[in-house]
mmCIF file of C-alpha atoms in Angstrom:
data_model
loop_
_atom_site.group_PDB
_atom_site.id
_atom_site.type_symbol
_atom_site.label_atom_id
_atom_site.label_comp_id
_atom_site.label_asym_id
_atom_site.label_seq_id
_atom_site.Cartn_x
_atom_site.Cartn_y
_atom_site.Cartn_z
ATOM 1 C CA MET A 1 -23.514 60.828 21.435
ATOM 2 C CA ARG A 2 -24.177 57.466 23.627
ATOM 3 C CA SER A 3 -27.174 55.144 22.688
ATOM 4 C CA LYS A 4 -29.623 54.841 25.522
ATOM 5 C CA THR A 5 -31.736 51.754 25.580
ATOM 6 C CA ILE A 6 -35.556 51.661 25.356
ATOM 7 C CA ALA A 7 -35.310 49.621 28.593
ATOM 8 C CA ALA A 8 -33.612 52.358 30.451
ATOM 9 C CA MET A 9 -36.490 54.857 29.107
ATOM 10 C CA LEU A 10 -39.033 52.426 30.393
ATOM 11 C CA LEU A 11 -37.069 52.140 33.759
ATOM 12 C CA ALA A 12 -37.079 55.967 34.096
ATOM 13 C CA ALA A 13 -40.655 56.239 33.198
ATOM 14 C CA GLY A 14 -41.806 53.510 35.571
ATOM 15 C CA LEU A 15 -39.816 55.245 38.633
ATOM 16 C CA PRO A 16 -42.386 57.138 39.607
ATOM 17 C CA ALA A 17 -45.369 54.397 39.363
ATOM 18 C CA VAL A 18 -44.743 52.907 43.057
ATOM 19 C CA SER A 19 -45.617 56.142 44.504
ATOM 20 C CA VAL A 20 -48.311 57.028 42.110
ATOM 21 C CA ALA A 21 -49.834 53.560 42.987
ATOM 22 C CA ALA A 22 -49.246 53.702 46.466
ATOM 23 C CA GLU A 23 -50.651 57.302 46.783
ATOM 24 C CA GLU A 24 -53.741 56.804 44.642
ATOM 25 C CA THR A 25 -54.833 53.768 46.830
ATOM 26 C CA ALA A 26 -54.341 55.893 50.051
ATOM 27 C CA THR A 27 -56.520 58.450 47.957
ATOM 28 C CA ASP A 28 -59.297 56.254 47.109
ATOM 29 C CA GLU A 29 -59.820 54.402 50.562
ATOM 30 C CA GLY A 30 -62.914 54.670 51.934
ATOM 31 C CA SER A 31 -64.533 55.890 48.533
ATOM 32 C CA GLU A 32 -65.354 54.046 45.241
ATOM 33 C CA VAL A 33 -62.069 53.191 43.631
ATOM 34 C CA SER A 34 -61.449 53.843 39.974
ATOM 35 C CA LYS A 35 -61.763 51.082 37.212
ATOM 36 C CA TRP A 36 -60.150 50.947 33.847
ATOM 37 C CA SER A 37 -62.635 51.403 30.958
ATOM 38 C CA GLY A 38 -61.958 51.259 27.083
ATOM 39 C CA ASP A 39 -62.385 49.637 23.858
ATOM 40 C CA ILE A 40 -60.939 47.145 21.467
ATOM 41 C CA GLY A 41 -61.395 47.735 17.604
ATOM 42 C CA VAL A 42 -60.536 45.406 15.019
ATOM 43 C CA GLY A 43 -60.568 45.857 11.008
ATOM 44 C CA LEU A 44 -60.436 43.336 8.262
ATOM 45 C CA LEU A 45 -60.077 44.017 4.719
ATOM 46 C CA PHE A 46 -59.741 41.307 1.956
ATOM 47 C CA LYS A 47 -59.333 42.032 -1.871
ATOM 48 C CA ARG A 48 -59.712 39.375 -4.457
ATOM 49 C CA GLY A 49 -59.500 40.088 -8.234
ATOM 50 C CA ASN A 50 -57.076 42.322 -10.422
ATOM 51 C CA THR A 51 -55.177 42.767 -6.839
ATOM 52 C CA ASN A 52 -55.265 40.259 -4.052
ATOM 53 C CA SER A 53 -54.480 41.609 -0.904
ATOM 54 C CA ASP A 54 -55.301 41.004 2.936
ATOM 55 C CA SER A 55 -55.178 43.865 5.674
ATOM 56 C CA THR A 56 -55.763 43.749 9.288
ATOM 57 C CA ASN A 57 -55.408 46.576 11.856
ATOM 58 C CA ALA A 58 -56.761 46.757 15.812
ATOM 59 C CA ASN A 59 -56.319 49.260 18.321
ATOM 60 C CA VAL A 60 -56.864 49.474 21.955
ATOM 61 C CA ASN A 61 -57.721 52.591 24.141
ATOM 62 C CA MET A 62 -58.230 51.994 27.921
ATOM 63 C CA ALA A 63 -58.305 54.698 30.664
ATOM 64 C CA ARG A 64 -58.609 55.102 34.279
ATOM 65 C CA ASP A 65 -59.606 58.430 35.761
ATOM 66 C CA SER A 66 -59.654 58.943 39.482
ATOM 67 C CA ALA A 67 -59.827 62.198 41.783
ATOM 68 C CA LEU A 68 -56.060 63.010 41.400
ATOM 69 C CA TRP A 69 -54.762 60.481 38.736
ATOM 70 C CA ARG A 70 -55.636 59.902 35.078
ATOM 71 C CA HIS A 71 -53.903 56.778 33.112
ATOM 72 C CA THR A 72 -54.398 56.560 29.369
ATOM 73 C CA PHE A 73 -53.014 53.479 27.532
ATOM 74 C CA LYS A 74 -53.301 53.261 23.646
ATOM 75 C CA ALA A 75 -52.118 50.435 21.337
ATOM 76 C CA ASP A 76 -52.223 50.276 17.720
ATOM 77 C CA ALA A 77 -51.249 47.493 15.187
ATOM 78 C CA ASN A 78 -51.356 47.363 11.249
ATOM 79 C CA ASN A 79 -50.375 44.353 8.764
ATOM 80 C CA GLU A 80 -50.855 44.064 5.174
ATOM 81 C CA LYS A 81 -50.179 41.159 2.877
ATOM 82 C CA GLU A 82 -50.182 41.536 -1.171
ATOM 83 C CA GLU A 83 -49.947 38.872 -3.652
ATOM 84 C CA ASP A 84 -47.165 39.327 -6.430
ATOM 85 C CA PRO A 85 -49.061 38.378 -9.654
ATOM 86 C CA ASP A 86 -45.662 36.399 -11.147
ATOM 87 C CA THR A 87 -44.828 34.272 -7.737
ATOM 88 C CA GLU A 88 -48.480 34.070 -6.756
ATOM 89 C CA GLU A 89 -46.880 34.730 -3.019
ATOM 90 C CA TYR A 90 -47.840 37.004 -0.575
ATOM 91 C CA ASN A 91 -45.332 39.766 0.639
ATOM 92 C CA ARG A 92 -45.888 41.852 3.390
ATOM 93 C CA THR A 93 -46.438 45.409 2.422
ATOM 94 C CA ASP A 94 -47.336 47.146 5.961
ATOM 95 C CA GLU A 95 -46.350 46.299 9.253
ATOM 96 C CA ASN A 96 -46.713 48.796 12.192
ATOM 97 C CA TYR A 97 -46.952 48.564 15.889
ATOM 98 C CA PHE A 98 -47.471 51.802 18.322
ATOM 99 C CA ALA A 99 -47.836 51.585 22.201
ATOM 100 C CA SER A 100 -48.170 54.602 24.451
ATOM 101 C CA TYR A 101 -48.732 55.247 28.156
ATOM 102 C CA LYS A 102 -49.649 58.732 29.765
ATOM 103 C CA LEU A 103 -49.942 59.516 33.569
ATOM 104 C CA ASP A 104 -51.596 62.663 34.642
ATOM 105 C CA ARG A 105 -51.488 64.336 38.055
ATOM 106 C CA LYS A 106 -54.228 66.806 38.465
ATOM 107 C CA LEU A 107 -53.756 69.849 40.205
ATOM 108 C CA GLY A 108 -56.076 72.464 42.170
ATOM 109 C CA GLU A 109 -59.538 72.121 43.575
ATOM 110 C CA ASP A 110 -61.181 72.011 40.049
ATOM 111 C CA ALA A 111 -58.568 69.540 38.574
ATOM 112 C CA LYS A 112 -58.261 71.161 35.226
ATOM 113 C CA ASN A 113 -54.507 71.887 35.313
ATOM 114 C CA TYR A 114 -52.072 68.938 35.513
ATOM 115 C CA LEU A 115 -48.976 67.473 35.220
ATOM 116 C CA PHE A 116 -48.236 64.828 32.734
ATOM 117 C CA ASN A 117 -45.595 62.401 31.877
ATOM 118 C CA VAL A 118 -45.831 60.243 28.863
ATOM 119 C CA LEU A 119 -43.883 57.195 26.932
ATOM 120 C CA THR A 120 -44.210 56.466 23.353
ATOM 121 C CA TYR A 121 -42.970 53.088 21.349
ATOM 122 C CA GLN A 122 -43.028 52.429 17.558
ATOM 123 C CA LYS A 123 -42.008 49.774 15.345
ATOM 124 C CA ASP A 124 -42.437 50.313 11.808
ATOM 125 C CA ASN A 125 -40.937 47.812 9.499
ATOM 126 C CA PHE A 126 -41.141 50.405 6.625
ATOM 127 C CA SER A 127 -40.068 53.453 8.255
ATOM 128 C CA GLY A 128 -36.131 53.035 7.695
ATOM 129 C CA TYR A 129 -35.983 52.641 11.611
ATOM 130 C CA HIS A 130 -35.512 49.695 13.773
ATOM 131 C CA TYR A 131 -37.754 51.483 16.645
ATOM 132 C CA GLU A 132 -38.463 54.980 17.780
ATOM 133 C CA ALA A 133 -39.035 55.747 21.571
ATOM 134 C CA SER A 134 -39.675 58.787 23.397
ATOM 135 C CA TYR A 135 -40.442 59.899 26.887
ATOM 136 C CA ALA A 136 -41.946 63.602 27.709
ATOM 137 C CA ILE A 137 -43.052 65.565 30.741
ATOM 138 C CA GLY A 138 -44.902 68.618 31.123
ATOM 139 C CA VAL A 139 -48.017 70.619 32.023
ATOM 140 C CA GLY A 140 -51.507 70.487 30.489
ATOM 141 C CA ARG A 141 -54.986 71.974 30.868
ATOM 142 C CA ARG A 142 -58.657 70.829 30.245
ATOM 143 C CA TRP A 143 -59.887 74.313 28.856
ATOM 144 C CA ILE A 144 -63.321 72.616 27.816
ATOM 145 C CA ASP A 145 -64.894 69.963 30.466
ATOM 146 C CA SER A 146 -68.896 69.333 29.945
ATOM 147 C CA ASP A 147 -71.159 66.467 29.459
ATOM 148 C CA LEU A 148 -70.808 67.583 25.528
ATOM 149 C CA GLN A 149 -67.308 67.830 24.886
ATOM 150 C CA THR A 150 -64.008 68.015 26.588
ATOM 151 C CA LEU A 151 -60.559 69.560 25.233
ATOM 152 C CA ASP A 152 -57.116 68.829 26.518
ATOM 153 C CA ALA A 153 -53.962 71.073 25.623
ATOM 154 C CA GLU A 154 -50.628 70.293 26.797
ATOM 155 C CA ILE A 155 -46.731 71.030 26.341
ATOM 156 C CA GLY A 156 -43.472 70.079 27.925
ATOM 157 C CA PRO A 157 -39.956 68.783 27.000
ATOM 158 C CA GLY A 158 -38.773 65.350 26.497
ATOM 159 C CA TYR A 159 -36.182 62.984 25.037
ATOM 160 C CA ARG A 160 -36.198 60.718 21.698
ATOM 161 C CA VAL A 161 -34.293 58.169 20.556
ATOM 162 C CA LYS A 162 -34.644 56.469 16.806
ATOM 163 C CA CYS A 163 -32.699 53.174 16.269
ATOM 164 C CA LEU A 164 -31.311 52.566 12.789
ATOM 165 C CA GLU A 165 -31.554 49.327 11.049
ATOM 166 C CA PRO A 166 -30.428 46.941 10.838
ATOM 167 C CA GLN A 167 -30.659 45.749 14.738
ATOM 168 C CA ASP A 168 -30.845 42.183 16.413
ATOM 169 C CA THR A 169 -32.768 42.933 19.353
ATOM 170 C CA TYR A 170 -35.769 45.353 20.561
ATOM 171 C CA MET A 171 -34.181 46.340 24.036
ATOM 172 C CA SER A 172 -30.886 47.794 22.634
ATOM 173 C CA CYS A 173 -29.433 49.895 19.767
ATOM 174 C CA HIS A 174 -25.682 50.645 18.849
ATOM 175 C CA ASP A 175 -26.326 53.135 16.165
ATOM 176 C CA ALA A 176 -29.292 55.822 16.903
ATOM 177 C CA GLU A 177 -30.522 59.366 16.435
ATOM 178 C CA GLU A 178 -30.884 61.008 19.802
ATOM 179 C CA ASP A 179 -32.266 64.240 20.597
ATOM 180 C CA ALA A 180 -34.007 66.838 22.951
ATOM 181 C CA ILE A 181 -37.864 67.604 21.990
ATOM 182 C CA ALA A 182 -40.725 69.977 22.731
ATOM 183 C CA ARG A 183 -43.898 67.784 22.836
ATOM 184 C CA ILE A 184 -47.403 69.382 22.053
ATOM 185 C CA GLY A 185 -50.616 67.370 22.493
ATOM 186 C CA ILE A 186 -54.219 68.457 21.916
ATOM 187 C CA LYS A 187 -57.095 65.926 22.601
ATOM 188 C CA TYR A 188 -60.577 66.675 21.802
ATOM 189 C CA GLU A 189 -63.794 64.730 22.119
ATOM 190 C CA LEU A 190 -67.650 65.693 21.274
ATOM 191 C CA LYS A 191 -70.576 63.946 21.999
ATOM 192 C CA VAL A 192 -72.511 64.099 18.550
ATOM 193 C CA SER A 193 -75.663 62.325 19.890
ATOM 194 C CA ASP A 194 -76.762 59.801 22.177
ATOM 195 C CA ASN A 195 -74.844 57.152 20.426
ATOM 196 C CA THR A 196 -72.179 58.891 18.429
ATOM 197 C CA THR A 197 -68.636 60.202 19.656
ATOM 198 C CA PHE A 198 -66.290 62.183 17.685
ATOM 199 C CA LYS A 199 -62.672 62.520 18.618
ATOM 200 C CA GLU A 200 -59.407 63.796 17.760
ATOM 201 C CA ASP A 201 -56.105 62.844 19.401
ATOM 202 C CA PHE A 202 -52.998 64.991 17.957
ATOM 203 C CA SER A 203 -49.388 65.240 19.074
ATOM 204 C CA THR A 204 -46.318 66.225 17.552
ATOM 205 C CA GLU A 205 -42.559 65.755 18.906
ATOM 206 C CA VAL A 206 -40.096 68.739 17.705
ATOM 207 C CA GLY A 207 -36.540 68.575 17.899
ATOM 208 C CA ASP A 208 -33.236 69.278 15.841
ATOM 209 C CA ASP A 209 -33.709 66.241 13.954
ATOM 210 C CA GLY A 210 -37.120 67.137 12.858
ATOM 211 C CA ALA A 211 -40.914 66.701 13.866
ATOM 212 C CA ASP A 212 -42.897 63.534 14.328
ATOM 213 C CA THR A 213 -46.486 64.315 14.293
ATOM 214 C CA ARG A 214 -49.265 61.525 15.014
ATOM 215 C CA ALA A 215 -52.945 62.593 14.272
ATOM 216 C CA GLU A 216 -56.037 60.189 15.017
ATOM 217 C CA THR A 217 -59.541 61.130 14.122
ATOM 218 C CA SER A 218 -62.417 58.829 14.852
ATOM 219 C CA LEU A 219 -66.216 58.771 14.660
ATOM 220 C CA THR A 220 -67.827 55.931 16.827
ATOM 221 C CA THR A 221 -71.501 54.763 16.572
ATOM 222 C CA ALA A 222 -72.735 52.339 19.230
ATOM 223 C CA ILE A 223 -74.767 49.401 17.952
ATOM 224 C CA ASN A 224 -75.765 48.420 21.622
ATOM 225 C CA SER A 225 -74.106 48.908 24.847
ATOM 226 C CA ARG A 226 -71.134 46.478 24.140
ATOM 227 C CA PHE A 227 -70.482 46.838 20.085
ATOM 228 C CA ALA A 228 -69.931 49.737 17.844
ATOM 229 C CA LEU A 229 -68.894 50.932 14.647
ATOM 230 C CA ARG A 230 -65.887 53.185 14.198
ATOM 231 C CA LEU A 231 -64.464 55.323 11.164
ATOM 232 C CA ARG A 232 -60.879 56.095 11.726
ATOM 233 C CA HIS A 233 -58.407 58.148 10.205
ATOM 234 C CA LEU A 234 -54.510 57.970 11.512
ATOM 235 C CA LEU A 235 -52.041 60.444 10.174
ATOM 236 C CA GLU A 236 -48.323 59.703 10.480
ATOM 237 C CA ASN A 237 -45.677 62.256 9.510
ATOM 238 C CA ASP A 238 -41.789 62.192 10.090
ATOM 239 C CA SER A 239 -40.260 65.657 8.674
ATOM 240 C CA SER A 240 -36.801 63.767 8.658
ATOM 241 C CA ALA A 241 -37.842 60.613 7.231
ATOM 242 C CA PRO A 242 -34.802 58.628 6.077
ATOM 243 C CA ALA A 243 -33.884 58.384 2.196
ATOM 244 C CA GLY A 244 -36.323 55.802 0.099
ATOM 245 C CA THR A 245 -39.338 56.429 2.714
ATOM 246 C CA LYS A 246 -42.267 58.894 2.468
ATOM 247 C CA GLU A 247 -42.895 61.589 5.140
ATOM 248 C CA THR A 248 -46.329 61.170 5.611
ATOM 249 C CA ASP A 249 -48.697 57.892 6.034
ATOM 250 C CA HIS A 250 -52.338 57.821 6.029
ATOM 251 C CA THR A 251 -54.382 54.993 7.265
ATOM 252 C CA PHE A 252 -58.123 54.832 6.880
ATOM 253 C CA SER A 253 -59.978 51.894 8.531
ATOM 254 C CA VAL A 254 -63.788 50.620 9.306
ATOM 255 C CA GLY A 255 -64.035 48.561 11.890
ATOM 256 C CA VAL A 256 -66.030 46.990 14.996
ATOM 257 C CA VAL A 257 -65.586 47.940 18.483
ATOM 258 C CA TYR A 258 -65.995 46.299 21.763
ATOM 259 C CA THR A 259 -66.728 48.257 24.969
ATOM 260 C CA LEU A 260 -64.721 47.248 28.043
ATOM 261 C CA GLN A 261 -66.956 48.556 31.290
#
């Protein structure tokens, strides 16, 4: 099967964006235009003693919600270095980057049903792949929508590319695994108290080459109007991981979050 480039996938995902922007501007004309909001989280861990290691992780969550359209952007970065006791040199033991953009088109007067399209890209230097990318479209529904909690569930078809190592560039691939997928997503948010929020963001992509699952669980407690503390667990599973790599990765982090308003 011929390999498609990630650039082509980005272009395919971006084609409707022109009409989306124009229609959203027209829809919001004469009313208050929705703005982007979200947060940026950073976590640091330094260990000294029997084991010397430095770990950093950062994540960005951005959203924009208007009468007809809902935009969601997510990005994660994890990096870890550990000292070799024999050479006293620090070697990288973890390096993982993830980004996704999702666009929902709300339907009906109550706007609970929606059409979605989502693009994801992941670069994990210890996964056995040079990069992984996917694009999916489908339908979703907001089953719970209250001041206390929200619950979204969605399903749809898509396409996935896993570029095999080694490769010299990020935007092309000459040796890849490609397959059609079914994407299932569930997103739940609960306001535990005035200052604390629980979130669960789950998605899985199932195809002939196996299932890729990503589940992010977080508990965020506000310190003031701008800063908060966040406890976060990220599970990533590849049921068809390459030989020599594990199927499941767990990342636990505690960090400071800066809220963008």
